[in-house]
Amino acid sequence: MNNILANWWRSYQFEKALSQDDRHQAQQILQKILSSGARLSHLERLFQENQKLVQTNQELKQRQKHLLTVRRTLANSNFLPSDSELIRDISDKFKIERIEQNLIQCTGIDRRIFSPLEAIISDFLEKELLGIQEPSRTANFRTALQDLYGLKRGLDPNYSSQLSPHLYLIKYFLENVYCTYLAWFFVYQQGLLPSRIAILDVAAGPGTVAYGLSLFLQSCCQRMFLPDLHISYSSLEKQKTFQYRGLQVWRRYADSQTTPIPFYFQFLTQDIFEYAKNSSKIARKFFDFVVISHCFFADLAHRRQAFQIYQQIFEKHLKPDGCVFLIIQSRKLYKFYNLRPEQIQCDREERLVREFLNEMGLRLKNYIYISSTGSRTFRKKEFYQFAKSRLPKYESMRTIHHQYLGIKRDLHYAVDDYIILAQR
């Protein structure tokens, strides 16, 4: 009986507060009614629903106010504005953690962004490879593997086999897209990502750098207003088949997007070592970024020659205020200077990066070392157990890995690279 009386009294007080238009008091009484577990009257349910609508409306107004602020900022700047919600969302999904000033650990992924692309590539490869008859497929695949595995012996692959592009798409592409996504996120955090951007991608392969940027901009579109984007992307690549396969996948990927990111492609098919003959084909003083991702030769003579050519490219084709954007695997960088990972500390690391840039006539703007393990020294035999427990698995590609690489265990998205921003 006491409960019935108490419930009646609270309902009476609630109706009285409403009749006096004291909504704050009514809300407090409603909370007490909810806490008591009493059944809500029709009036109380209507008020509860109304309060939810009011709250939603307030949130929408706040969001609209935020978007208007972003639009005004964009109208006065060519660069995409820093959005704290976007940065926090990406950092959470990719499980990004700063270990040291320049050492970042990343163990996550945004499946909404990466899974659709992985499914497209898996489907493309399955159809392509099944369309190549035996024994030609096995022979070409073996040649491509032998060329690729020369990396383990310190040899630079030439990627000239018929199936080299397919092997690259199977083994390295998605992992490198994952890396370039994070690299563009780093550029964005520095406030250096324009809405209208021209990129020269040196040794572009199938366009990994473009894919990474497109996926990052997809993440941006989900969280913030973007202006009319315009991305001019020039692919400088020796192997025409890499450009062709990359474009085939891109068309499928773009068709799958509700609102595709506007990319305008130019394909320059030429060997960088023949740059002197073909430099006139590349726009002068046009590019906001010249990007070199993982194209650093193991052979010392080739590397020195490439560095001289890179320096000419920066001088002739980069805008005066443009940036050079380099991505290099950590152990390759250490090996260039006969260093082991355990010898690298913060002060020595920065000197190493500056020495590397100096060989290309560049000065350091900023850099990070981004590692899945969060460490410069990690034993290979321990990595699989770490990956199994901490890193995101490939999903659609598992069958391809098993069928064409003979790998029965799961593979994982991982990163172990220096991302370096520099200027002439």
mmCIF file of N, CA and C in Angstrom, residues 117 120-121 124-125 127-129 131-132 140 159 161-170 173 204-208 211 235 237 239-253 265 267 269:
data_model
loop_
_atom_site.group_PDB
_atom_site.id
_atom_site.type_symbol
_atom_site.label_atom_id
_atom_site.label_comp_id
_atom_site.label_asym_id
_atom_site.label_seq_id
_atom_site.Cartn_x
_atom_site.Cartn_y
_atom_site.Cartn_z
ATOM 1 N N LEU A 117 37.262 -3.033 -49.566
ATOM 2 C CA LEU A 117 38.375 -3.059 -50.525
ATOM 3 C C LEU A 117 39.008 -4.441 -50.565
ATOM 4 N N ILE A 120 36.913 -6.729 -52.657
ATOM 5 C CA ILE A 120 37.028 -6.410 -54.088
ATOM 6 C C ILE A 120 38.313 -7.006 -54.659
ATOM 7 N N ILE A 121 39.419 -6.859 -53.945
ATOM 8 C CA ILE A 121 40.703 -7.378 -54.428
ATOM 9 C C ILE A 121 40.686 -8.904 -54.475
ATOM 10 N N PHE A 124 38.647 -9.947 -57.451
ATOM 11 C CA PHE A 124 39.386 -9.644 -58.683
ATOM 12 C C PHE A 124 40.476 -10.690 -58.930
ATOM 13 N N LEU A 125 41.255 -11.003 -57.902
ATOM 14 C CA LEU A 125 42.356 -11.960 -58.049
ATOM 15 C C LEU A 125 41.837 -13.361 -58.373
ATOM 16 N N LYS A 127 39.131 -14.253 -59.952
ATOM 17 C CA LYS A 127 38.685 -14.319 -61.342
ATOM 18 C C LYS A 127 39.862 -14.246 -62.314
ATOM 19 N N GLU A 128 40.818 -13.360 -62.012
ATOM 20 C CA GLU A 128 41.984 -13.203 -62.889
ATOM 21 C C GLU A 128 42.814 -14.482 -62.957
ATOM 22 N N LEU A 129 43.116 -15.053 -61.804
ATOM 23 C CA LEU A 129 44.012 -16.203 -61.766
ATOM 24 C C LEU A 129 43.344 -17.471 -62.297
ATOM 25 N N GLY A 131 41.350 -17.473 -64.655
ATOM 26 C CA GLY A 131 41.277 -17.284 -66.100
ATOM 27 C C GLY A 131 42.576 -17.588 -66.829
ATOM 28 N N ILE A 132 43.659 -17.854 -66.080
ATOM 29 C CA ILE A 132 44.959 -18.190 -66.689
ATOM 30 C C ILE A 132 45.135 -19.705 -66.632
ATOM 31 N N ASN A 140 54.501 -19.026 -64.391
ATOM 32 C CA ASN A 140 54.626 -17.574 -64.205
ATOM 33 C C ASN A 140 54.601 -17.178 -62.740
ATOM 34 N N TYR A 159 60.138 -7.197 -60.989
ATOM 35 C CA TYR A 159 58.677 -7.264 -61.134
ATOM 36 C C TYR A 159 58.233 -7.373 -62.594
ATOM 37 N N SER A 161 57.607 -10.307 -64.332
ATOM 38 C CA SER A 161 56.817 -11.484 -64.689
ATOM 39 C C SER A 161 55.366 -11.090 -64.970
ATOM 40 N N GLN A 162 54.695 -11.895 -65.769
ATOM 41 C CA GLN A 162 53.286 -11.657 -66.091
ATOM 42 C C GLN A 162 52.429 -11.580 -64.838
ATOM 43 N N LEU A 163 52.769 -12.369 -63.830
ATOM 44 C CA LEU A 163 51.962 -12.419 -62.615
ATOM 45 C C LEU A 163 52.562 -11.626 -61.449
ATOM 46 N N SER A 164 53.592 -10.830 -61.712
ATOM 47 C CA SER A 164 54.159 -9.992 -60.644
ATOM 48 C C SER A 164 53.124 -9.046 -60.030
ATOM 49 N N PRO A 165 52.290 -8.373 -60.849
ATOM 50 C CA PRO A 165 51.269 -7.502 -60.234
ATOM 51 C C PRO A 165 50.301 -8.279 -59.348
ATOM 52 N N HIS A 166 49.911 -9.479 -59.792
ATOM 53 C CA HIS A 166 48.982 -10.285 -59.008
ATOM 54 C C HIS A 166 49.621 -10.715 -57.684
ATOM 55 N N LEU A 167 50.888 -11.104 -57.755
ATOM 56 C CA LEU A 167 51.587 -11.515 -56.538
ATOM 57 C C LEU A 167 51.712 -10.346 -55.569
ATOM 58 N N TYR A 168 52.003 -9.162 -56.118
ATOM 59 C CA TYR A 168 52.089 -7.976 -55.258
ATOM 60 C C TYR A 168 50.742 -7.699 -54.593
ATOM 61 N N LEU A 169 49.661 -7.815 -55.365
ATOM 62 C CA LEU A 169 48.327 -7.595 -54.798
ATOM 63 C C LEU A 169 48.013 -8.610 -53.694
ATOM 64 N N ILE A 170 48.483 -9.832 -53.861
ATOM 65 C CA ILE A 170 48.241 -10.873 -52.851
ATOM 66 C C ILE A 170 49.067 -10.625 -51.592
ATOM 67 N N PHE A 173 50.052 -5.599 -51.151
ATOM 68 C CA PHE A 173 49.263 -4.414 -51.468
ATOM 69 C C PHE A 173 48.455 -3.886 -50.291
ATOM 70 N N ALA A 204 55.234 4.018 -58.435
ATOM 71 C CA ALA A 204 53.904 3.968 -57.834
ATOM 72 C C ALA A 204 53.320 2.573 -57.721
ATOM 73 N N GLY A 205 53.856 1.601 -58.498
ATOM 74 C CA GLY A 205 53.244 0.273 -58.485
ATOM 75 C C GLY A 205 51.795 0.352 -58.942
ATOM 76 N N PRO A 206 50.874 -0.332 -58.257
ATOM 77 C CA PRO A 206 49.461 -0.286 -58.634
ATOM 78 C C PRO A 206 48.705 0.899 -58.033
ATOM 79 N N GLY A 207 49.423 1.868 -57.473
ATOM 80 C CA GLY A 207 48.759 3.055 -56.931
ATOM 81 C C GLY A 207 48.444 2.979 -55.463
ATOM 82 N N THR A 208 49.308 2.308 -54.715
ATOM 83 C CA THR A 208 49.082 2.117 -53.277
ATOM 84 C C THR A 208 48.821 3.438 -52.556
ATOM 85 N N TYR A 211 45.288 4.729 -53.107
ATOM 86 C CA TYR A 211 44.306 3.947 -52.339
ATOM 87 C C TYR A 211 44.321 4.360 -50.865
ATOM 88 N N SER A 235 51.023 8.852 -61.606
ATOM 89 C CA SER A 235 51.729 7.603 -61.308
ATOM 90 C C SER A 235 52.956 7.484 -62.208
ATOM 91 N N GLU A 237 55.773 5.006 -62.981
ATOM 92 C CA GLU A 237 56.032 3.586 -62.724
ATOM 93 C C GLU A 237 56.587 2.921 -63.978
ATOM 94 N N GLN A 239 56.663 -0.412 -64.676
ATOM 95 C CA GLN A 239 55.901 -1.562 -65.144
ATOM 96 C C GLN A 239 54.462 -1.159 -65.471
ATOM 97 N N LYS A 240 54.160 -1.156 -66.759
ATOM 98 C CA LYS A 240 52.810 -0.788 -67.210
ATOM 99 C C LYS A 240 51.756 -1.734 -66.644
ATOM 100 N N THR A 241 52.128 -3.009 -66.483
ATOM 101 C CA THR A 241 51.147 -3.985 -65.983
ATOM 102 C C THR A 241 50.710 -3.663 -64.556
ATOM 103 N N PHE A 242 51.609 -3.096 -63.750
ATOM 104 C CA PHE A 242 51.233 -2.689 -62.393
ATOM 105 C C PHE A 242 50.189 -1.574 -62.452
ATOM 106 N N GLN A 243 50.437 -0.592 -63.315
ATOM 107 C CA GLN A 243 49.482 0.511 -63.445
ATOM 108 C C GLN A 243 48.130 0.003 -63.939
ATOM 109 N N TYR A 244 48.169 -0.907 -64.893
ATOM 110 C CA TYR A 244 46.936 -1.430 -65.477
ATOM 111 C C TYR A 244 46.120 -2.224 -64.450
ATOM 112 N N ARG A 245 46.788 -3.120 -63.710
ATOM 113 C CA ARG A 245 46.070 -3.915 -62.711
ATOM 114 C C ARG A 245 45.534 -3.030 -61.588
ATOM 115 N N GLY A 246 46.335 -2.039 -61.190
ATOM 116 C CA GLY A 246 45.871 -1.112 -60.161
ATOM 117 C C GLY A 246 44.634 -0.351 -60.601
ATOM 118 N N LEU A 247 44.605 0.055 -61.886
ATOM 119 C CA LEU A 247 43.453 0.780 -62.410
ATOM 120 C C LEU A 247 42.230 -0.121 -62.518
ATOM 121 N N GLN A 248 42.439 -1.384 -62.895
ATOM 122 C CA GLN A 248 41.315 -2.331 -62.952
ATOM 123 C C GLN A 248 40.626 -2.458 -61.583
ATOM 124 N N VAL A 249 41.456 -2.616 -60.555
ATOM 125 C CA VAL A 249 40.897 -2.727 -59.207
ATOM 126 C C VAL A 249 40.227 -1.417 -58.808
ATOM 127 N N TRP A 250 40.862 -0.282 -59.147
ATOM 128 C CA TRP A 250 40.326 1.031 -58.769
ATOM 129 C C TRP A 250 38.910 1.228 -59.327
ATOM 130 N N ARG A 251 38.709 0.829 -60.579
ATOM 131 C CA ARG A 251 37.378 1.006 -61.184
ATOM 132 C C ARG A 251 36.322 0.225 -60.418
ATOM 133 N N ARG A 252 36.658 -0.987 -60.002
ATOM 134 C CA ARG A 252 35.712 -1.783 -59.210
ATOM 135 C C ARG A 252 35.475 -1.130 -57.842
ATOM 136 N N TYR A 253 36.552 -0.645 -57.265
ATOM 137 C CA TYR A 253 36.483 -0.001 -55.952
ATOM 138 C C TYR A 253 35.648 1.289 -56.028
ATOM 139 N N PHE A 265 43.562 10.787 -62.675
ATOM 140 C CA PHE A 265 44.786 10.006 -62.832
ATOM 141 C C PHE A 265 45.567 10.404 -64.081
ATOM 142 N N PHE A 267 48.993 8.565 -65.965
ATOM 143 C CA PHE A 267 49.910 7.432 -65.902
ATOM 144 C C PHE A 267 51.147 7.720 -66.755
ATOM 145 N N THR A 269 54.422 5.992 -67.719
ATOM 146 C CA THR A 269 55.067 4.680 -67.678
ATOM 147 C C THR A 269 56.513 4.836 -68.134
#
